[in-house]
Short mmCIF file of C-alpha atoms in Angstrom, two decimals:
data_model
loop_
_atom_site.label_atom_id
_atom_site.label_comp_id
_atom_site.label_asym_id
_atom_site.label_seq_id
_atom_site.Cartn_x
_atom_site.Cartn_y
_atom_site.Cartn_z
CA MET P 1 52.11 144.19 143.31
CA SER P 2 53.17 140.67 144.26
CA GLY P 3 56.68 139.42 144.84
CA LEU P 4 56.18 136.80 142.15
CA PHE P 5 55.40 139.51 139.59
CA LEU P 6 58.61 141.39 140.44
CA ALA P 7 60.68 138.22 140.14
CA VAL P 8 59.16 137.34 136.75
CA LEU P 9 59.69 140.94 135.64
CA GLY P 10 63.38 140.53 136.51
CA ALA P 11 63.53 137.30 134.49
CA ALA P 12 61.87 139.10 131.57
CA PHE P 13 64.40 141.96 131.77
CA ALA P 14 67.30 139.52 131.79
CA THR P 15 65.98 137.76 128.71
CA PHE P 16 64.90 140.62 126.51
CA MET P 17 67.56 143.19 127.33
CA ALA P 18 70.44 140.78 126.88
CA GLY P 19 68.60 139.37 123.85
CA ILE P 20 68.22 142.81 122.28
CA GLY P 21 71.95 143.45 122.81
CA SER P 22 72.87 140.15 121.22
CA SER P 23 70.57 140.61 118.26
CA ILE P 24 72.05 144.07 117.56
CA GLY P 25 75.61 142.79 117.97
CA VAL P 26 75.11 139.67 115.86
CA GLY P 27 73.19 141.75 113.31
CA LYS P 28 76.07 144.19 112.82
CA ALA P 29 78.65 141.41 112.69
CA GLY P 30 76.40 139.45 110.30
CA VAL P 31 76.26 142.35 107.87
CA ALA P 32 80.06 142.58 107.89
CA ALA P 33 80.33 138.80 107.49
CA ALA P 34 78.00 138.91 104.48
CA GLY P 35 80.20 141.62 102.94
CA VAL P 36 83.32 139.49 103.34
CA LEU P 37 81.61 136.35 102.04
CA ALA P 38 80.46 138.20 98.92
CA GLU P 39 84.14 138.59 98.03
CA GLU P 40 85.81 135.64 99.82
CA PRO P 41 83.47 132.69 100.45
CA SER P 42 86.42 130.61 101.70
CA LEU P 43 86.49 132.70 104.91
CA PHE P 44 83.05 131.45 106.01
CA SER P 45 84.16 129.44 109.06
CA LYS P 46 86.39 132.24 110.34
CA VAL P 47 83.84 135.03 110.04
CA LEU P 48 81.10 132.80 111.48
CA ILE P 49 82.98 132.43 114.78
CA LEU P 50 83.49 136.20 115.04
CA MET P 51 79.89 136.84 114.08
CA LEU P 52 78.54 134.55 116.81
CA LEU P 53 80.58 136.06 119.67
CA PRO P 54 77.93 138.67 120.64
CA ALA P 55 75.27 135.93 120.77
CA THR P 56 76.46 134.70 124.17
CA GLN P 57 74.90 137.57 126.16
CA GLY P 58 71.46 136.46 125.02
CA ILE P 59 72.24 132.96 126.30
CA TYR P 60 73.45 134.34 129.65
CA GLY P 61 70.20 136.32 129.96
CA LEU P 62 68.21 133.19 129.23
CA LEU P 63 70.18 131.24 131.86
CA VAL P 64 69.57 133.88 134.56
CA ALA P 65 65.87 134.07 133.64
CA PHE P 66 65.63 130.28 133.88
CA LEU P 67 67.30 130.22 137.33
CA THR P 68 65.01 133.02 138.55
CA LEU P 69 61.85 131.31 137.34
CA GLN P 70 63.03 128.09 138.95
CA ALA P 71 63.82 129.88 142.23
CA VAL P 72 60.31 131.37 142.47
CA GLY P 73 58.58 128.13 141.46
CA VAL P 74 57.23 129.24 138.09
CA ILE P 75 59.00 126.23 136.59
CA GLY P 76 60.03 123.14 138.54
CA ASP P 77 59.01 122.48 142.15
CA PRO P 78 56.61 124.96 143.86
CA VAL P 79 58.31 127.10 146.55
CA GLY P 80 55.37 128.77 148.23
CA GLU P 81 54.51 132.48 148.34
CA ILE P 82 57.19 135.03 147.36
CA SER P 83 57.16 138.22 149.43
CA VAL P 84 57.36 141.63 147.73
CA ALA P 85 60.82 142.21 149.25
CA LYS P 86 62.10 138.86 147.98
CA GLY P 87 60.57 139.49 144.55
CA ALA P 88 62.29 142.89 144.43
CA LEU P 89 65.59 141.21 145.34
CA TYR P 90 65.20 138.75 142.45
CA LEU P 91 64.45 141.69 140.15
CA ALA P 92 67.63 143.41 141.36
CA ALA P 93 69.60 140.18 140.88
CA CYS P 94 68.56 140.02 137.22
CA LEU P 95 69.63 143.58 136.44
CA PRO P 96 73.42 143.01 136.14
CA ILE P 97 73.11 140.58 133.23
CA ALA P 98 70.19 142.53 131.75
CA LEU P 99 72.09 145.83 131.52
CA SER P 100 75.58 144.50 131.06
CA GLY P 101 74.30 142.01 128.47
CA LEU P 102 72.57 144.75 126.49
CA ILE P 103 75.54 147.12 126.39
CA SER P 104 78.37 144.59 126.12
CA ALA P 105 76.70 142.71 123.25
CA ILE P 106 76.34 145.90 121.20
CA HIS P 107 79.97 146.84 121.76
CA GLN P 108 81.15 143.30 121.20
CA GLY P 109 79.28 143.39 117.90
CA LYS P 110 81.28 146.47 116.89
CA CYS P 111 84.53 144.75 117.90
CA SER P 112 83.49 141.69 115.90
CA VAL P 113 82.89 143.86 112.83
CA ALA P 114 86.41 145.24 113.19
CA GLY P 115 87.73 141.68 113.71
CA ILE P 116 85.92 140.48 110.57
CA ASN P 117 87.56 143.32 108.63
CA THR P 118 90.95 142.25 110.00
CA VAL P 119 90.37 138.62 108.99
CA SER P 120 89.23 139.67 105.52
CA LYS P 121 92.56 141.43 104.98
CA LYS P 122 94.77 139.04 106.95
CA PRO P 123 93.15 135.61 107.43
CA ASP P 124 96.24 134.37 109.31
CA GLN P 125 95.50 136.88 112.11
CA MET P 126 92.29 135.08 113.11
CA GLY P 127 93.55 134.35 116.66
CA LYS P 128 94.27 137.98 117.45
CA ALA P 129 91.08 139.17 115.76
CA LEU P 130 89.14 136.77 118.00
CA ILE P 131 90.81 137.78 121.28
CA ILE P 132 89.89 141.47 120.96
CA PRO P 133 86.08 141.07 120.91
CA ALA P 134 86.41 138.24 123.45
CA MET P 135 87.77 140.79 125.95
CA VAL P 136 84.37 142.52 125.95
CA GLU P 137 82.84 139.17 126.94
CA THR P 138 84.64 139.41 130.31
CA TYR P 139 82.18 142.02 131.55
CA ALA P 140 79.16 140.02 130.51
CA ILE P 141 80.62 137.00 132.36
CA LEU P 142 81.20 139.10 135.50
CA ALA P 143 77.58 140.28 135.37
CA LEU P 144 76.39 136.71 134.82
CA LEU P 145 78.39 135.55 137.83
CA ILE P 146 76.90 138.24 140.09
CA SER P 147 73.36 137.52 138.88
CA ILE P 148 73.75 133.76 139.53
CA LEU P 149 75.37 134.28 142.96
CA ALA P 150 72.64 136.76 143.91
CA ILE P 151 69.78 134.44 142.85
CA ASN P 152 71.31 131.52 144.77
CA GLY P 153 71.85 133.75 147.82
CA ILE P 154 68.31 135.20 147.78
CA LYS P 155 66.84 131.68 147.75
CA VAL P 156 68.05 131.06 151.29
CA ILE P 157 67.14 134.46 152.73
CA ALA P 158 64.01 134.29 154.84
CA ILE P 159 62.07 137.50 154.11
CA MET K 1 68.32 156.28 99.03
CA VAL K 2 71.49 157.38 100.81
CA ILE K 3 72.54 155.05 103.59
CA GLN K 4 73.22 156.43 107.07
CA LYS K 5 76.75 157.23 108.15
CA ASP K 6 77.04 154.21 110.47
CA GLU K 7 75.54 151.82 107.95
CA TYR K 8 78.59 151.21 105.82
CA ILE K 9 79.47 147.94 107.57
CA TYR K 10 78.71 145.71 104.58
CA ALA K 11 80.40 148.03 102.11
CA VAL K 12 83.53 148.40 104.25
CA ALA K 13 83.81 144.61 104.76
CA ARG K 14 83.72 144.10 100.98
CA ILE K 15 86.19 146.90 100.43
CA ARG K 16 88.63 145.30 102.90
CA CYS K 17 88.67 142.20 100.68
CA LYS K 18 89.08 144.36 97.57
CA GLU K 19 92.03 146.16 99.17
CA ASN K 20 93.94 142.86 99.10
CA LYS K 21 93.84 143.04 95.31
CA LEU K 22 95.28 146.56 95.05
CA LEU K 23 98.76 146.76 93.59
CA SER K 24 101.46 147.25 96.20
CA SER K 25 104.68 149.25 95.81
CA LYS K 26 106.42 145.91 95.21
CA SER K 27 104.05 145.10 92.32
CA ILE K 28 104.65 148.53 90.82
CA GLU K 29 108.40 147.96 91.05
CA GLN K 30 107.96 144.63 89.25
CA MET K 31 106.08 146.36 86.43
CA ILE K 32 108.75 149.03 86.09
CA SER K 33 111.37 146.33 85.66
CA MET K 34 109.42 144.84 82.71
CA ASN K 35 110.38 146.23 79.35
CA ASP K 36 107.69 144.65 77.23
CA ILE K 37 104.19 146.18 77.50
CA ARG K 38 102.70 142.73 76.82
CA ASN K 39 104.35 141.45 79.99
CA ILE K 40 102.90 144.38 81.94
CA GLU K 41 99.46 143.62 80.49
CA ARG K 42 99.79 139.94 81.47
CA PHE K 43 100.89 140.96 84.96
CA LEU K 44 97.88 143.27 85.34
CA ARG K 45 95.45 140.61 84.12
CA ASP K 46 97.00 138.07 86.54
CA ASN K 47 96.32 140.60 89.32
CA GLY K 48 92.63 140.77 88.47
CA TRP K 49 92.62 143.73 86.10
CA GLY K 50 90.19 143.85 83.19
CA ALA K 51 87.92 141.16 81.77
CA SER K 52 88.10 138.77 78.82
CA SER K 53 86.04 141.27 76.78
CA VAL K 54 88.71 143.96 77.22
CA GLU K 55 91.33 143.38 74.56
CA LYS K 56 93.54 146.46 74.36
CA VAL K 57 95.87 147.36 77.23
CA SER K 58 94.76 151.01 77.07
CA ASP K 59 91.14 149.89 77.54
CA LEU K 60 92.13 148.14 80.76
CA LEU K 61 92.52 151.54 82.43
CA THR K 62 89.08 152.74 81.29
CA TYR K 63 87.55 149.42 82.33
CA GLU K 64 89.04 149.66 85.82
CA GLN K 65 87.88 153.27 86.21
CA ASP K 66 84.32 152.41 85.15
CA ASN K 67 84.36 149.29 87.30
CA LEU K 68 85.36 151.34 90.35
CA TRP K 69 82.27 153.57 90.11
CA MET K 70 80.02 150.59 89.33
CA LEU K 71 81.29 148.90 92.51
CA MET K 72 80.62 152.03 94.58
CA LYS K 73 77.11 152.30 93.17
CA GLU K 74 76.50 148.66 94.05
CA LEU K 75 77.80 149.17 97.60
CA VAL K 76 76.26 152.53 98.46
CA GLY K 77 73.16 152.64 96.26
CA GLU K 78 73.94 155.98 94.68
CA LEU K 79 77.08 157.95 94.03
CA SER K 80 76.08 161.32 95.50
CA PRO K 81 78.25 160.84 98.67
CA PHE K 82 81.24 160.85 96.30
CA ASP K 83 80.24 163.98 94.38
CA PHE K 84 83.15 165.89 95.93
CA LEU K 85 85.45 163.63 93.89
CA ARG K 86 83.33 163.25 90.73
CA ILE K 87 82.48 166.95 90.39
CA GLN K 88 86.17 167.66 89.69
CA ASN K 89 85.79 165.64 86.47
CA ASP K 90 82.69 167.66 85.58
CA PHE K 91 84.62 170.90 85.75
CA HIS K 92 87.36 169.37 83.58
CA ASN K 93 84.67 168.25 81.09
CA LEU K 94 83.15 171.72 81.26
CA LYS K 95 86.46 173.27 80.22
CA ALA K 96 86.70 170.83 77.32
CA SER K 97 83.08 171.45 76.29
CA ILE K 98 83.40 175.26 76.35
CA LYS K 99 86.61 175.25 74.34
CA ALA K 100 85.24 172.71 71.87
CA ALA K 101 82.02 174.72 71.51
CA TYR K 102 84.08 177.88 70.99
CA CYS K 103 86.15 176.20 68.27
CA ASP K 104 83.09 174.35 66.95
CA CYS K 105 84.87 171.00 67.13
CA SER K 106 84.38 167.68 68.89
CA ALA K 107 85.50 167.19 72.50
CA ASP K 108 84.91 163.42 72.72
CA HIS K 109 88.57 162.56 73.21
CA LEU K 110 88.97 165.20 75.96
CA PHE K 111 86.21 164.02 78.29
CA ILE K 112 87.00 162.22 81.55
CA ALA K 113 84.74 159.40 82.74
CA GLY K 114 83.40 159.27 86.29
CA SER K 115 81.65 162.65 86.27
CA VAL K 116 78.34 163.54 87.92
CA TYR K 117 76.77 164.77 84.68
CA ASP K 118 76.92 163.37 81.16
CA PRO K 119 79.64 165.40 79.38
CA TYR K 120 77.97 164.98 75.98
CA ASP K 121 74.74 166.55 77.28
CA ILE K 122 76.73 169.42 78.79
CA TYR K 123 78.59 169.95 75.51
CA ASN K 124 75.37 170.02 73.47
CA LEU K 125 73.70 172.47 75.88
CA ILE K 126 76.71 174.80 75.79
CA ARG K 127 76.99 174.59 71.99
CA ASN K 128 73.29 175.53 71.71
CA ARG K 129 73.71 178.24 74.42
CA GLU K 130 70.95 176.61 76.47
CA TYR K 131 72.54 177.56 79.79
CA ASN K 132 69.27 177.43 81.72
CA GLN K 133 69.08 173.70 81.19
CA LEU K 134 72.53 173.07 82.62
CA PRO K 135 72.77 171.55 86.12
CA GLU K 136 72.64 174.20 88.83
CA LEU K 137 76.15 173.44 90.14
CA ILE K 138 77.81 174.43 86.87
CA ARG K 139 75.20 176.68 85.23
CA ASP K 140 76.50 180.12 86.22
CA THR K 141 80.14 179.10 85.82
CA ALA K 142 79.51 177.73 82.32
CA GLN K 143 77.76 180.89 81.22
CA GLU K 144 80.39 183.21 82.70
CA ALA K 145 83.31 181.18 81.30
CA MET K 146 81.75 180.90 77.82
CA ASN K 147 80.87 184.59 77.68
CA THR K 148 84.39 185.51 78.82
CA LEU K 149 85.92 183.28 76.16
CA LEU K 150 83.67 184.72 73.45
CA ARG K 151 84.41 188.28 74.59
CA THR K 152 88.15 188.03 75.16
CA GLY K 153 89.25 184.83 73.38
CA ASP K 154 91.44 184.22 76.45
CA GLY K 155 91.42 180.49 77.23
CA GLN K 156 93.49 181.00 80.37
CA LEU K 157 90.93 183.39 81.83
CA CYS K 158 88.21 180.87 81.03
CA ASP K 159 90.20 178.16 82.88
CA ILE K 160 90.66 180.41 85.90
CA ILE K 161 86.90 181.00 86.19
CA ILE K 162 86.19 177.27 86.00
CA ASP K 163 89.04 176.30 88.37
CA LYS K 164 87.82 178.77 90.99
CA ALA K 165 84.26 177.50 90.65
CA CYS K 166 85.54 173.93 91.03
CA LEU K 167 87.38 174.82 94.24
CA ALA K 168 84.30 176.61 95.61
CA CYS K 169 82.05 173.68 94.68
CA VAL K 170 84.33 171.10 96.35
CA SER K 171 84.52 173.39 99.37
CA SER K 172 80.72 173.55 99.72
CA LEU K 173 80.40 169.77 99.25
CA GLY K 174 83.05 169.25 101.93
CA LYS K 175 81.25 171.56 104.36
CA ALA K 176 77.96 169.77 103.71
CA SER K 177 79.44 166.33 104.42
CA ASP K 178 79.17 164.57 107.79
CA SER K 179 82.44 162.75 107.26
CA GLY K 180 85.56 164.18 108.87
CA LEU K 181 87.70 162.55 106.21
CA ILE K 182 85.73 164.15 103.36
CA LYS K 183 85.96 167.54 105.09
CA GLU K 184 89.72 167.13 105.48
CA TYR K 185 90.15 165.98 101.88
CA CYS K 186 88.15 168.93 100.54
CA GLU K 187 90.12 171.37 102.68
CA LEU K 188 93.38 169.92 101.42
CA PHE K 189 92.11 170.00 97.84
CA ILE K 190 91.26 173.70 98.12
CA ALA K 191 94.49 174.59 99.94
CA SER K 192 96.61 172.78 97.34
CA GLY K 193 94.61 174.46 94.56
CA ASN K 194 95.28 177.89 96.09
CA ILE K 195 98.99 177.13 96.57
CA ARG K 196 99.19 175.97 92.93
CA ILE K 197 97.59 179.26 91.80
CA ALA K 198 100.02 181.22 93.99
CA VAL K 199 103.08 179.39 92.63
CA ARG K 200 101.98 179.76 89.01
CA GLY K 201 101.09 183.41 89.65
CA SER K 202 104.54 183.95 91.10
CA GLN K 203 106.20 182.33 88.08
CA LEU K 204 104.12 184.46 85.67
CA ASN K 205 104.49 187.69 87.71
CA LYS K 206 100.73 188.11 88.11
CA SER K 207 99.37 190.83 90.38
CA ALA K 208 98.15 190.10 93.91
CA ASP K 209 94.62 191.17 92.93
CA PHE K 210 94.54 188.79 89.98
CA ILE K 211 95.80 185.91 92.16
CA LEU K 212 93.36 186.70 94.96
CA GLU K 213 90.52 186.78 92.44
CA SER K 214 91.51 183.29 91.24
CA MET K 215 91.59 181.71 94.71
CA ALA K 216 88.78 180.14 96.71
CA GLN K 217 88.13 180.68 100.43
CA CYS K 218 90.04 178.19 102.53
CA GLY K 219 90.03 177.38 106.26
CA THR K 220 93.72 176.57 106.66
CA LEU K 221 95.20 179.36 104.52
CA ASP K 222 94.68 183.10 104.61
CA ILE K 223 94.27 183.71 100.88
CA LYS K 224 94.79 187.48 101.24
CA LEU K 225 98.17 186.89 102.89
CA LEU K 226 98.99 184.19 100.35
CA ALA K 227 98.17 186.45 97.40
CA SER K 228 100.04 189.43 98.85
CA SER K 229 103.10 187.25 99.59
CA VAL K 230 103.24 186.34 95.89
CA SER K 231 103.56 189.99 94.92
CA LYS K 232 106.55 190.29 97.30
CA GLY K 233 108.40 187.47 95.58
CA PHE K 234 108.82 183.69 95.62
CA ASP K 235 110.85 183.67 98.86
CA GLU K 236 108.09 185.56 100.66
CA LEU K 237 105.56 183.02 99.35
CA CYS K 238 107.69 180.15 100.72
CA SER K 239 108.13 182.03 103.98
CA TYR K 240 104.35 182.45 104.38
CA LEU K 241 103.70 178.77 103.58
CA SER K 242 106.34 177.78 106.18
CA SER K 243 104.13 179.36 108.83
CA THR K 244 101.07 177.30 107.83
CA ASN K 245 100.02 173.63 108.09
CA TYR K 246 101.63 173.10 104.70
CA LYS K 247 105.22 173.91 105.62
CA SER K 248 106.31 170.43 104.49
CA SER K 249 105.30 171.41 100.93
CA VAL K 250 107.86 174.23 100.72
CA PRO K 251 110.93 172.16 99.66
CA HIS K 252 108.78 170.52 96.96
CA ILE K 253 107.48 173.87 95.70
CA LYS K 254 111.07 175.06 95.50
CA ALA K 255 111.98 171.94 93.48
CA SER K 256 109.22 172.15 90.85
CA LEU K 257 105.46 172.33 90.41
CA SER K 258 105.35 168.64 89.44
CA ASP K 259 107.19 167.79 92.66
CA PHE K 260 104.56 169.79 94.54
CA GLU K 261 101.80 167.82 92.73
CA LYS K 262 103.48 164.63 93.89
CA TRP K 263 103.63 165.99 97.46
CA CYS K 264 99.88 166.76 97.29
CA ASP K 265 99.04 163.23 96.12
CA ASN K 266 101.25 161.67 98.79
CA TYR K 267 99.80 163.96 101.48
CA ILE K 268 96.28 162.88 100.51
CA MET K 269 97.36 159.23 100.56
CA GLU K 270 98.79 159.75 104.05
CA LEU K 271 95.40 161.10 105.10
CA MET K 272 93.71 158.04 103.57
CA GLN K 273 95.96 155.62 105.48
CA SER K 274 94.10 156.61 108.66
CA GLN K 275 91.03 154.81 107.34
CA LYS K 276 92.63 151.38 107.39
CA ALA K 277 91.17 150.73 110.86
CA ALA K 278 87.72 152.35 110.42
CA PRO K 279 84.96 149.73 110.09
CA PHE K 280 81.70 151.74 110.07
CA THR K 281 82.04 154.97 108.11
CA ILE K 282 82.27 156.06 104.49
CA GLY K 283 85.99 156.80 105.01
CA PRO K 284 87.36 153.42 103.85
CA LEU K 285 85.28 153.68 100.66
CA VAL K 286 86.72 157.12 99.93
CA SER K 287 90.21 155.76 100.67
CA TYR K 288 89.64 152.86 98.30
CA ILE K 289 88.52 155.20 95.50
CA ILE K 290 91.61 157.39 95.96
CA ALA K 291 93.84 154.29 96.20
CA LYS K 292 92.38 152.77 93.04
CA GLN K 293 92.62 156.05 91.15
CA THR K 294 96.26 156.38 92.23
CA GLU K 295 96.85 152.83 91.04
CA ILE K 296 95.27 153.56 87.64
CA LYS K 297 97.28 156.79 87.37
CA THR K 298 100.49 154.89 88.21
CA VAL K 299 99.82 152.14 85.66
CA ARG K 300 99.10 154.81 83.02
CA LEU K 301 102.40 156.50 83.89
CA ILE K 302 104.30 153.22 83.54
CA LEU K 303 102.62 152.28 80.25
CA THR K 304 103.17 155.73 78.72
CA SER K 305 106.79 155.81 79.90
CA LYS K 306 107.48 152.34 78.51
CA GLU K 307 105.88 153.27 75.18
CA ASN K 308 108.14 156.32 74.98
CA MET K 309 111.24 154.38 76.12
CA LEU K 310 111.76 156.60 79.17
CA PRO K 311 114.37 155.38 81.68
CA ASP K 312 113.12 153.57 84.80
CA GLY K 313 114.60 156.31 87.02
CA VAL K 314 112.28 158.91 85.47
CA ILE K 315 109.27 156.69 86.21
CA ARG K 316 110.36 156.14 89.82
CA GLU K 317 110.78 159.91 90.33
CA ARG K 318 107.12 160.44 89.46
CA LEU K 319 105.68 157.52 91.40
CA ARG K 320 103.14 158.27 94.13
CA VAL K 321 102.90 156.48 97.47
CA MET K 322 100.55 153.50 97.12
CA TYR K 323 97.78 152.71 99.62
CA VAL K 324 98.97 149.14 100.31
#
């Protein structure tokens, strides 16, 4: 098993696990949004924002995958051979956003559904309804930060 | 197709919007202060009640009731998750059908809409004594109640058989449900039914055996103790109830049976309030049904009271707590 394979595997994990989380989260919120719009079409812009909140984890996963592929030379400038140990480190670096993205997006989707319900009853409470699911985002951002710092750090390690 | 328990997201989101259109306590107060029924009708129509095709104010109530079940069917696909509520109407319709069949008269005006089975079919089957073709849930009860009525001519005994079967049926539907709210509602329905039987039994000096025979098994009340307390007197009954989950009902029972009915409705509404923050389960739909039915019941009370020139104070005394 080559180091390059492990690094690409990490990039794949980051993309599809965070992507799965986002698609589940946005899917749940989208169903709730459709329910509200069936009764109150005027709330479209408000429910759209809440519905899109869980989509960010998928984007974070994509960003980490892009940085990983760039670091190992799959895209951009070639960087030479990647050792198995370095490849394994890249794989490990991708895991925070992969796992945290998957789980936080699903839970953020649930929070968004609750927020959409709040907005449907009290449209003037949009700000508060937005803050609650946004709190879940914190943990996806922390994972993203660690993944990016780790990828940048591994680049300069000579193993 | 019955949707899964965590798949009510769309339905709940729509219901949250619908809840905004429910009449609040303030709206009810406004209606009470109106003396002209035409003003009440205009107020209801302004609040989204009825349709242009509904002309008479009395038809508004029927329209809203029918509309409620049509909405639930649209949201959930089929109405079987709400059978624990609808079956109560079937047992009422069964009573009407049996008595009408016994007297060989029409029961059209006695039927309640929103039942699981078509009351006209049930009536025809009972009149023709085709019990085997009756739905399983009411088959044995219908036969037993009809035979008892034919044998004894005692309408009260017939009612007791049907009421007990209704309690047992709601109990089994509650146990079969996955929803905690439905389980709680069914338990409360059975407990309040048993308490009602005990209070009436106490007022009519019925024996403990007779009362026990009329009650259905209940998780939160020991029906043997409840029935035996009745035979020891009304104070003993109140004393037993004070030691149960339903101790808050005692002052209302002491006041009157109608006050107790009001306590039951308000207690159920209190239970339903817990669903205001639930986004995924069937609970908010059940709450909406109960809220809408309470609203319809309240509007009927106001209209009837206004027609009969009853004072506003009498209406307020009978008002139930509203959901919004």
